[in-house]
PDB file of C-alpha atoms and ligand atoms in Angstrom:
ATOM      1  CA  SER A  17     -38.651  38.024  58.194  1.00  0.00           C
ATOM      2  CA  VAL A  18     -39.670  35.157  55.604  1.00  0.00           C
ATOM      3  CA  VAL A  19     -43.046  33.173  56.056  1.00  0.00           C
ATOM      4  CA  THR A  20     -42.859  29.505  54.625  1.00  0.00           C
ATOM      5  CA  ILE A  21     -45.234  27.636  53.398  1.00  0.00           C
ATOM      6  CA  ASP A  22     -45.431  25.715  56.237  1.00  0.00           C
ATOM      7  CA  MET A  23     -46.590  28.255  58.148  1.00  0.00           C
ATOM      8  CA  VAL A  24     -49.108  29.395  56.102  1.00  0.00           C
ATOM      9  CA  ASP A  25     -53.018  27.497  56.537  1.00  0.00           C
ATOM     10  CA  PRO A  26     -54.088  25.535  54.291  1.00  0.00           C
ATOM     11  CA  TRP A  27     -58.080  26.666  53.315  1.00  0.00           C
ATOM     12  CA  ASN A  28     -59.531  23.596  55.018  1.00  0.00           C
ATOM     13  CA  SER A  29     -57.580  24.252  58.179  1.00  0.00           C
ATOM     14  CA  TYR A  30     -57.401  27.738  58.004  1.00  0.00           C
ATOM     15  CA  VAL A  31     -61.678  27.322  58.395  1.00  0.00           C
ATOM     16  CA  ILE A  32     -61.026  25.100  61.153  1.00  0.00           C
ATOM     17  CA  ARG A  33     -59.275  27.738  63.289  1.00  0.00           C
ATOM     18  CA  ASN A  34     -61.945  30.853  62.264  1.00  0.00           C
ATOM     19  CA  SER A  35     -65.124  28.476  62.473  1.00  0.00           C
ATOM     20  CA  GLY A  36     -67.017  31.630  63.097  1.00  0.00           C
ATOM     21  CA  ILE A  37     -66.835  31.911  59.235  1.00  0.00           C
ATOM     22  CA  GLU A  38     -68.878  29.375  58.332  1.00  0.00           C
ATOM     23  CA  ASN A  39     -71.933  31.287  59.776  1.00  0.00           C
ATOM     24  CA  ARG A  40     -71.666  34.200  57.260  1.00  0.00           C
ATOM     25  CA  LYS A  41     -74.631  34.751  55.024  1.00  0.00           C
ATOM     26  CA  HIS A  42     -73.876  34.504  51.129  1.00  0.00           C
ATOM     27  CA  ASN A  43     -74.511  37.205  49.020  1.00  0.00           C
ATOM     28  CA  LEU A  44     -77.863  36.066  46.563  1.00  0.00           C
ATOM     29  CA  ASP A  45     -75.396  37.559  43.682  1.00  0.00           C
ATOM     30  CA  ASP A  46     -72.571  35.031  44.611  1.00  0.00           C
ATOM     31  CA  VAL A  47     -74.678  32.185  44.737  1.00  0.00           C
ATOM     32  CA  THR A  48     -76.542  32.481  41.821  1.00  0.00           C
ATOM     33  CA  GLU A  49     -73.062  33.155  40.180  1.00  0.00           C
ATOM     34  CA  PHE A  50     -71.742  30.053  41.753  1.00  0.00           C
ATOM     35  CA  LYS A  51     -74.476  27.751  40.347  1.00  0.00           C
ATOM     36  CA  LYS A  52     -73.399  28.522  37.007  1.00  0.00           C
ATOM     37  CA  PHE A  53     -69.804  26.684  38.361  1.00  0.00           C
ATOM     38  CA  LYS A  54     -70.237  22.997  38.191  1.00  0.00           C
ATOM     39  CA  ILE A  55     -68.328  21.069  40.953  1.00  0.00           C
ATOM     40  CA  ASP A  56     -67.415  17.554  41.552  1.00  0.00           C
ATOM     41  CA  ASN A  57     -67.532  16.777  44.739  1.00  0.00           C
ATOM     42  CA  GLY A  58     -65.522  14.511  45.272  1.00  0.00           C
ATOM     43  CA  LEU A  59     -62.862  16.214  44.019  1.00  0.00           C
ATOM     44  CA  ASN A  60     -63.582  19.263  46.533  1.00  0.00           C
ATOM     45  CA  LYS A  61     -61.458  17.662  49.873  1.00  0.00           C
ATOM     46  CA  CYS A  62     -58.309  17.452  48.024  1.00  0.00           C
ATOM     47  CA  LEU A  63     -58.798  20.941  46.455  1.00  0.00           C
ATOM     48  CA  ALA A  64     -59.329  22.729  49.720  1.00  0.00           C
ATOM     49  CA  GLU A  65     -55.814  21.605  50.822  1.00  0.00           C
ATOM     50  CA  LYS A  66     -54.241  23.020  47.806  1.00  0.00           C
ATOM     51  CA  VAL A  67     -55.281  26.772  48.359  1.00  0.00           C
ATOM     52  CA  SER A  68     -54.582  28.954  51.214  1.00  0.00           C
ATOM     53  CA  LEU A  69     -55.863  32.285  52.551  1.00  0.00           C
ATOM     54  CA  TYR A  70     -53.287  34.678  53.394  1.00  0.00           C
ATOM     55  CA  LYS A  71     -53.397  38.492  54.916  1.00  0.00           C
ATOM     56  CA  GLY A  72     -50.228  40.293  54.937  1.00  0.00           C
ATOM     57  CA  ASP A  73     -47.099  41.353  52.456  1.00  0.00           C
ATOM     58  CA  ILE A  74     -46.701  39.331  49.472  1.00  0.00           C
ATOM     59  CA  THR A  75     -43.062  39.954  49.391  1.00  0.00           C
ATOM     60  CA  ARG A  76     -42.643  37.981  52.350  1.00  0.00           C
ATOM     61  CA  LEU A  77     -43.748  34.381  51.139  1.00  0.00           C
ATOM     62  CA  GLU A  78     -41.246  31.666  50.240  1.00  0.00           C
ATOM     63  CA  VAL A  79     -42.902  30.112  47.815  1.00  0.00           C
ATOM     64  CA  SER A  80     -42.000  28.629  44.027  1.00  0.00           C
ATOM     65  CA  ALA A  81     -43.373  32.110  42.462  1.00  0.00           C
ATOM     66  CA  ILE A  82     -45.392  35.652  43.899  1.00  0.00           C
ATOM     67  CA  VAL A  83     -47.446  37.205  40.901  1.00  0.00           C
ATOM     68  CA  ASN A  84     -46.820  40.820  40.235  1.00  0.00           C
ATOM     69  CA  ALA A  85     -49.801  42.998  39.658  1.00  0.00           C
ATOM     70  CA  ALA A  86     -47.186  45.028  37.177  1.00  0.00           C
ATOM     71  CA  ASN A  87     -48.093  47.729  34.687  1.00  0.00           C
ATOM     72  CA  SER A  88     -47.437  47.095  30.359  1.00  0.00           C
ATOM     73  CA  ARG A  89     -43.961  48.376  30.326  1.00  0.00           C
ATOM     74  CA  LEU A  90     -42.834  46.635  33.375  1.00  0.00           C
ATOM     75  CA  LYS A  91     -41.763  49.547  35.390  1.00  0.00           C
ATOM     76  CA  ALA A  92     -41.727  49.702  38.944  1.00  0.00           C
ATOM     77  CA  GLY A  93     -44.693  51.310  39.744  1.00  0.00           C
ATOM     78  CA  GLY A  94     -46.722  51.990  43.162  1.00  0.00           C
ATOM     79  CA  GLY A  95     -49.312  49.360  45.010  1.00  0.00           C
ATOM     80  CA  VAL A  96     -47.765  45.697  44.820  1.00  0.00           C
ATOM     81  CA  ASP A  97     -45.457  46.058  42.131  1.00  0.00           C
ATOM     82  CA  GLY A  98     -43.592  49.195  44.071  1.00  0.00           C
ATOM     83  CA  ALA A  99     -43.418  46.853  47.109  1.00  0.00           C
ATOM     84  CA  ILE A 100     -42.112  43.805  45.319  1.00  0.00           C
ATOM     85  CA  HIS A 101     -39.359  46.168  43.325  1.00  0.00           C
ATOM     86  CA  ARG A 102     -38.106  47.391  46.872  1.00  0.00           C
ATOM     87  CA  ALA A 103     -38.233  44.096  48.422  1.00  0.00           C
ATOM     88  CA  ALA A 104     -36.226  42.689  45.078  1.00  0.00           C
ATOM     89  CA  GLY A 105     -33.815  45.166  44.986  1.00  0.00           C
ATOM     90  CA  PRO A 106     -32.600  47.169  41.717  1.00  0.00           C
ATOM     91  CA  HIS A 107     -31.859  43.891  39.852  1.00  0.00           C
ATOM     92  CA  LEU A 108     -35.416  43.340  39.527  1.00  0.00           C
ATOM     93  CA  GLN A 109     -35.933  46.232  37.014  1.00  0.00           C
ATOM     94  CA  GLU A 110     -32.753  45.230  35.027  1.00  0.00           C
ATOM     95  CA  GLU A 111     -33.943  41.895  33.920  1.00  0.00           C
ATOM     96  CA  CYS A 112     -37.309  43.595  33.591  1.00  0.00           C
ATOM     97  CA  ASP A 113     -36.137  45.850  31.153  1.00  0.00           C
ATOM     98  CA  THR A 114     -34.883  43.035  28.719  1.00  0.00           C
ATOM     99  CA  LEU A 115     -38.456  41.738  28.536  1.00  0.00           C
ATOM    100  CA  GLY A 116     -40.181  44.305  25.938  1.00  0.00           C
ATOM    101  CA  GLY A 117     -42.913  44.992  28.536  1.00  0.00           C
ATOM    102  CA  CYS A 118     -45.698  42.802  28.403  1.00  0.00           C
ATOM    103  CA  PRO A 119     -49.518  43.023  27.147  1.00  0.00           C
ATOM    104  CA  THR A 120     -52.705  43.251  29.201  1.00  0.00           C
ATOM    105  CA  GLY A 121     -53.796  39.943  30.088  1.00  0.00           C
ATOM    106  CA  GLU A 122     -50.251  38.209  29.583  1.00  0.00           C
ATOM    107  CA  ALA A 123     -47.441  37.199  31.673  1.00  0.00           C
ATOM    108  CA  LYS A 124     -43.850  37.302  32.265  1.00  0.00           C
ATOM    109  CA  ILE A 125     -41.040  35.551  34.575  1.00  0.00           C
ATOM    110  CA  THR A 126     -38.528  36.848  36.126  1.00  0.00           C
ATOM    111  CA  GLY A 127     -35.661  35.515  39.068  1.00  0.00           C
ATOM    112  CA  GLY A 128     -36.991  36.512  42.951  1.00  0.00           C
ATOM    113  CA  TYR A 129     -33.201  38.197  43.479  1.00  0.00           C
ATOM    114  CA  ASN A 130     -33.414  39.326  47.165  1.00  0.00           C
ATOM    115  CA  LEU A 131     -36.920  37.852  47.458  1.00  0.00           C
ATOM    116  CA  PRO A 132     -37.778  34.702  49.282  1.00  0.00           C
ATOM    117  CA  ALA A 133     -39.481  33.207  46.218  1.00  0.00           C
ATOM    118  CA  LYS A 134     -37.750  31.896  43.307  1.00  0.00           C
ATOM    119  CA  TYR A 135     -39.779  33.465  40.671  1.00  0.00           C
ATOM    120  CA  ILE A 136     -41.866  36.407  40.256  1.00  0.00           C
ATOM    121  CA  ILE A 137     -44.468  36.288  37.279  1.00  0.00           C
ATOM    122  CA  HIS A 138     -45.388  39.862  36.475  1.00  0.00           C
ATOM    123  CA  THR A 139     -48.955  39.937  34.978  1.00  0.00           C
ATOM    124  CA  VAL A 140     -50.779  43.139  33.517  1.00  0.00           C
ATOM    125  CA  GLY A 141     -54.178  43.583  34.830  1.00  0.00           C
ATOM    126  CA  PRO A 142     -56.930  45.235  32.953  1.00  0.00           C
ATOM    127  CA  GLN A 143     -57.800  48.783  33.618  1.00  0.00           C
ATOM    128  CA  ASP A 144     -60.935  48.987  32.077  1.00  0.00           C
ATOM    129  CA  GLY A 145     -62.916  46.363  33.891  1.00  0.00           C
ATOM    130  CA  SER A 146     -62.602  43.298  31.604  1.00  0.00           C
ATOM    131  CA  ALA A 147     -63.308  40.128  33.258  1.00  0.00           C
ATOM    132  CA  ALA A 148     -61.792  38.259  30.332  1.00  0.00           C
ATOM    133  CA  MET A 149     -58.814  39.867  30.581  1.00  0.00           C
ATOM    134  CA  LEU A 150     -57.973  39.314  34.261  1.00  0.00           C
ATOM    135  CA  LYS A 151     -59.399  35.512  33.846  1.00  0.00           C
ATOM    136  CA  LYS A 152     -56.091  35.510  31.472  1.00  0.00           C
ATOM    137  CA  CYS A 153     -53.950  36.837  33.978  1.00  0.00           C
ATOM    138  CA  TYR A 154     -54.638  34.194  36.577  1.00  0.00           C
ATOM    139  CA  GLU A 155     -54.327  31.706  33.332  1.00  0.00           C
ATOM    140  CA  ASN A 156     -51.382  32.652  31.883  1.00  0.00           C
ATOM    141  CA  SER A 157     -49.597  33.390  35.416  1.00  0.00           C
ATOM    142  CA  LEU A 158     -50.745  29.611  36.169  1.00  0.00           C
ATOM    143  CA  ALA A 159     -49.268  28.711  33.323  1.00  0.00           C
ATOM    144  CA  PHE A 160     -46.049  28.982  34.289  1.00  0.00           C
ATOM    145  CA  HIS A 161     -46.467  25.833  37.011  1.00  0.00           C
ATOM    146  CA  LYS A 162     -45.049  23.577  33.802  1.00  0.00           C
ATOM    147  CA  SER A 163     -42.227  25.410  32.076  1.00  0.00           C
ATOM    148  CA  HIS A 164     -40.540  26.446  35.222  1.00  0.00           C
ATOM    149  CA  ASN A 165     -41.965  23.716  37.511  1.00  0.00           C
ATOM    150  CA  ILE A 166     -43.610  26.120  39.715  1.00  0.00           C
ATOM    151  CA  THR A 167     -45.470  24.260  42.771  1.00  0.00           C
ATOM    152  CA  SER A 168     -46.532  27.151  44.934  1.00  0.00           C
ATOM    153  CA  ILE A 169     -47.503  30.621  43.779  1.00  0.00           C
ATOM    154  CA  ALA A 170     -48.857  33.265  45.739  1.00  0.00           C
ATOM    155  CA  PHE A 171     -51.700  36.410  43.843  1.00  0.00           C
ATOM    156  CA  PRO A 172     -52.156  39.630  44.998  1.00  0.00           C
ATOM    157  CA  CYS A 173     -55.906  40.877  44.033  1.00  0.00           C
ATOM    158  CA  ILE A 174     -54.836  41.457  40.881  1.00  0.00           C
ATOM    159  CA  SER A 175     -56.437  45.322  39.292  1.00  0.00           C
ATOM    160  CA  THR A 176     -58.465  45.708  42.308  1.00  0.00           C
ATOM    161  CA  GLY A 177     -55.820  48.642  43.934  1.00  0.00           C
ATOM    162  CA  ILE A 178     -54.942  51.354  41.204  1.00  0.00           C
ATOM    163  CA  TYR A 179     -56.730  49.748  38.151  1.00  0.00           C
ATOM    164  CA  GLY A 180     -59.871  50.007  39.976  1.00  0.00           C
ATOM    165  CA  PHE A 181     -61.500  46.764  39.287  1.00  0.00           C
ATOM    166  CA  PRO A 182     -64.607  45.487  41.636  1.00  0.00           C
ATOM    167  CA  ASN A 183     -63.053  43.684  44.346  1.00  0.00           C
ATOM    168  CA  ARG A 184     -65.868  40.886  44.481  1.00  0.00           C
ATOM    169  CA  LEU A 185     -65.921  40.468  41.139  1.00  0.00           C
ATOM    170  CA  ALA A 186     -62.224  40.030  41.153  1.00  0.00           C
ATOM    171  CA  ALA A 187     -62.314  37.468  43.773  1.00  0.00           C
ATOM    172  CA  HIS A 188     -64.768  35.043  41.912  1.00  0.00           C
ATOM    173  CA  ILE A 189     -62.593  35.419  38.869  1.00  0.00           C
ATOM    174  CA  ALA A 190     -59.517  34.351  40.645  1.00  0.00           C
ATOM    175  CA  LEU A 191     -61.045  31.800  42.678  1.00  0.00           C
ATOM    176  CA  ARG A 192     -63.063  30.349  39.871  1.00  0.00           C
ATOM    177  CA  THR A 193     -59.935  30.120  37.482  1.00  0.00           C
ATOM    178  CA  THR A 194     -57.668  28.386  40.023  1.00  0.00           C
ATOM    179  CA  ARG A 195     -60.066  25.965  40.675  1.00  0.00           C
ATOM    180  CA  GLN A 196     -60.700  25.167  36.964  1.00  0.00           C
ATOM    181  CA  PHE A 197     -56.523  25.304  36.806  1.00  0.00           C
ATOM    182  CA  LEU A 198     -56.455  22.755  39.431  1.00  0.00           C
ATOM    183  CA  GLU A 199     -59.299  20.383  38.446  1.00  0.00           C
ATOM    184  CA  GLN A 200     -57.356  20.272  35.510  1.00  0.00           C
ATOM    185  CA  ASN A 201     -53.661  20.178  36.278  1.00  0.00           C
ATOM    186  CA  GLU A 202     -51.309  18.066  38.284  1.00  0.00           C
ATOM    187  CA  GLY A 203     -48.461  19.209  40.556  1.00  0.00           C
ATOM    188  CA  MET A 204     -49.449  22.297  41.740  1.00  0.00           C
ATOM    189  CA  GLU A 205     -49.232  21.884  45.633  1.00  0.00           C
ATOM    190  CA  ARG A 206     -50.321  25.273  46.927  1.00  0.00           C
ATOM    191  CA  VAL A 207     -52.279  28.288  45.520  1.00  0.00           C
ATOM    192  CA  ILE A 208     -52.067  31.318  48.212  1.00  0.00           C
ATOM    193  CA  PHE A 209     -54.636  34.123  47.888  1.00  0.00           C
ATOM    194  CA  CYS A 210     -52.636  36.992  49.062  1.00  0.00           C
ATOM    195  CA  THR A 211     -54.900  39.566  50.330  1.00  0.00           C
ATOM    196  CA  PHE A 212     -54.030  42.995  52.021  1.00  0.00           C
ATOM    197  CA  MET A 213     -57.110  45.499  52.235  1.00  0.00           C
ATOM    198  CA  PRO A 214     -59.729  44.199  54.964  1.00  0.00           C
ATOM    199  CA  VAL A 215     -62.416  44.305  52.430  1.00  0.00           C
ATOM    200  CA  ASP A 216     -60.451  41.573  50.467  1.00  0.00           C
ATOM    201  CA  VAL A 217     -59.959  39.439  53.714  1.00  0.00           C
ATOM    202  CA  GLU A 218     -63.720  39.345  54.096  1.00  0.00           C
ATOM    203  CA  ILE A 219     -64.712  38.773  50.451  1.00  0.00           C
ATOM    204  CA  TYR A 220     -62.206  35.725  50.032  1.00  0.00           C
ATOM    205  CA  GLU A 221     -63.833  34.214  53.449  1.00  0.00           C
ATOM    206  CA  THR A 222     -66.856  34.058  52.097  1.00  0.00           C
ATOM    207  CA  LEU A 223     -65.906  33.194  48.559  1.00  0.00           C
ATOM    208  CA  MET A 224     -63.572  30.583  49.248  1.00  0.00           C
ATOM    209  CA  GLN A 225     -66.485  28.374  51.091  1.00  0.00           C
ATOM    210  CA  MET A 226     -68.079  28.590  47.831  1.00  0.00           C
ATOM    211  CA  TYR A 227     -65.539  27.606  45.203  1.00  0.00           C
ATOM    212  CA  PHE A 228     -63.313  25.259  47.757  1.00  0.00           C
ATOM    213  CA  PRO A 229     -65.782  24.119  50.522  1.00  0.00           C
ATOM    214  CA  VAL A 230     -64.096  22.128  53.003  1.00  0.00           C
ATOM    215  CA  HIS A 231     -67.855  20.416  54.545  1.00  0.00           C
TER     216      HIS A 231
HETATM  217  P1  ADP B 328     -53.460  47.179  40.387  1.00  0.00           P
HETATM  218  O1  ADP B 328     -52.727  47.776  39.736  1.00  0.00           O
HETATM  219  O2  ADP B 328     -53.080  46.008  39.396  1.00  0.00           O
HETATM  220  O3  ADP B 328     -54.957  47.655  40.581  1.00  0.00           O
HETATM  221  P2  ADP B 328     -52.268  47.636  42.728  1.00  0.00           P
HETATM  222  O4  ADP B 328     -50.517  47.528  43.717  1.00  0.00           O
HETATM  223  O5  ADP B 328     -52.580  49.215  43.009  1.00  0.00           O
HETATM  224  O6  ADP B 328     -52.318  46.634  41.572  1.00  0.00           O
HETATM  225  O7  ADP B 328     -53.325  46.968  43.711  1.00  0.00           O
HETATM  226  C1  ADP B 328     -53.496  45.327  43.952  1.00  0.00           C
HETATM  227  C2  ADP B 328     -53.689  45.001  45.228  1.00  0.00           C
HETATM  228  O8  ADP B 328     -52.660  44.989  46.070  1.00  0.00           O
HETATM  229  C3  ADP B 328     -54.775  45.756  46.255  1.00  0.00           C
HETATM  230  O9  ADP B 328     -55.381  45.161  47.137  1.00  0.00           O
HETATM  231  C4  ADP B 328     -53.304  46.487  47.278  1.00  0.00           C
HETATM  232  O10 ADP B 328     -53.942  46.852  48.352  1.00  0.00           O
HETATM  233  C5  ADP B 328     -52.884  45.393  47.123  1.00  0.00           C
HETATM  234  N1  ADP B 328     -51.089  45.284  47.982  1.00  0.00           N
HETATM  235  C6  ADP B 328     -50.711  46.538  48.213  1.00  0.00           C
HETATM  236  N2  ADP B 328     -49.178  45.920  48.561  1.00  0.00           N
HETATM  237  C7  ADP B 328     -49.182  44.756  48.952  1.00  0.00           C
HETATM  238  C8  ADP B 328     -47.975  43.954  49.437  1.00  0.00           C
HETATM  239  N3  ADP B 328     -47.046  44.173  49.841  1.00  0.00           N
HETATM  240  N4  ADP B 328     -48.691  42.373  49.310  1.00  0.00           N
HETATM  241  C9  ADP B 328     -49.791  42.344  49.147  1.00  0.00           C
HETATM  242  N5  ADP B 328     -50.500  42.477  48.708  1.00  0.00           N
HETATM  243  C10 ADP B 328     -50.395  44.325  48.026  1.00  0.00           C
END
């Protein structure tokens, strides 16, 4: 079954439907981290409509592009990468094989093949915990917005699986980088954070309230 963008609640409706989450206590480290990030309150309402928290299989999402947490050889592997290759079909690997790999922090784009998504953006997350490299993954993936007219994009929790990046710090980087991108770029209608592990659902529910406040 395909999940269309209309079926994914924007963050502001998600908060209303799951209003219990507003009572969760913020971790002190998160608050300190957040204060370093200056926000313009006038923008908050608009930005909360442009992001979503989704729980489930990224391969089912009908968006302009889904992001793959790939490896530098662009060979089908495990985790979300394996799931994407299985769902997209063998022609995806054929196209990946023409791209000459992808360095850590960079991103390359292919067709979506059998996926409901039009494109797959393959980005290679750090294996050594580098925050700067993880930030580059989000920036370089979002940058295809201009060249390929991507108006909706879904990210998995890059590097937090086999590559072992700490989940909470990874979520801060994902949300902060996306917030900065949305403040500086027009035309991206929805960025979906696709969580798969319960630990990430809980982290994103807390941190999205800080980076994309609804009230
Ligand atoms: P990395 O090698 O970058 O760490 P992984 O694929 O091992 O990438 O893990 C990244 C995240 O993707 C993990 O949270 C994992 O649970 C999640 N994941 C695995 N399968 C899927 C899927 N089908 N849809 C969305 N996320 C998935």
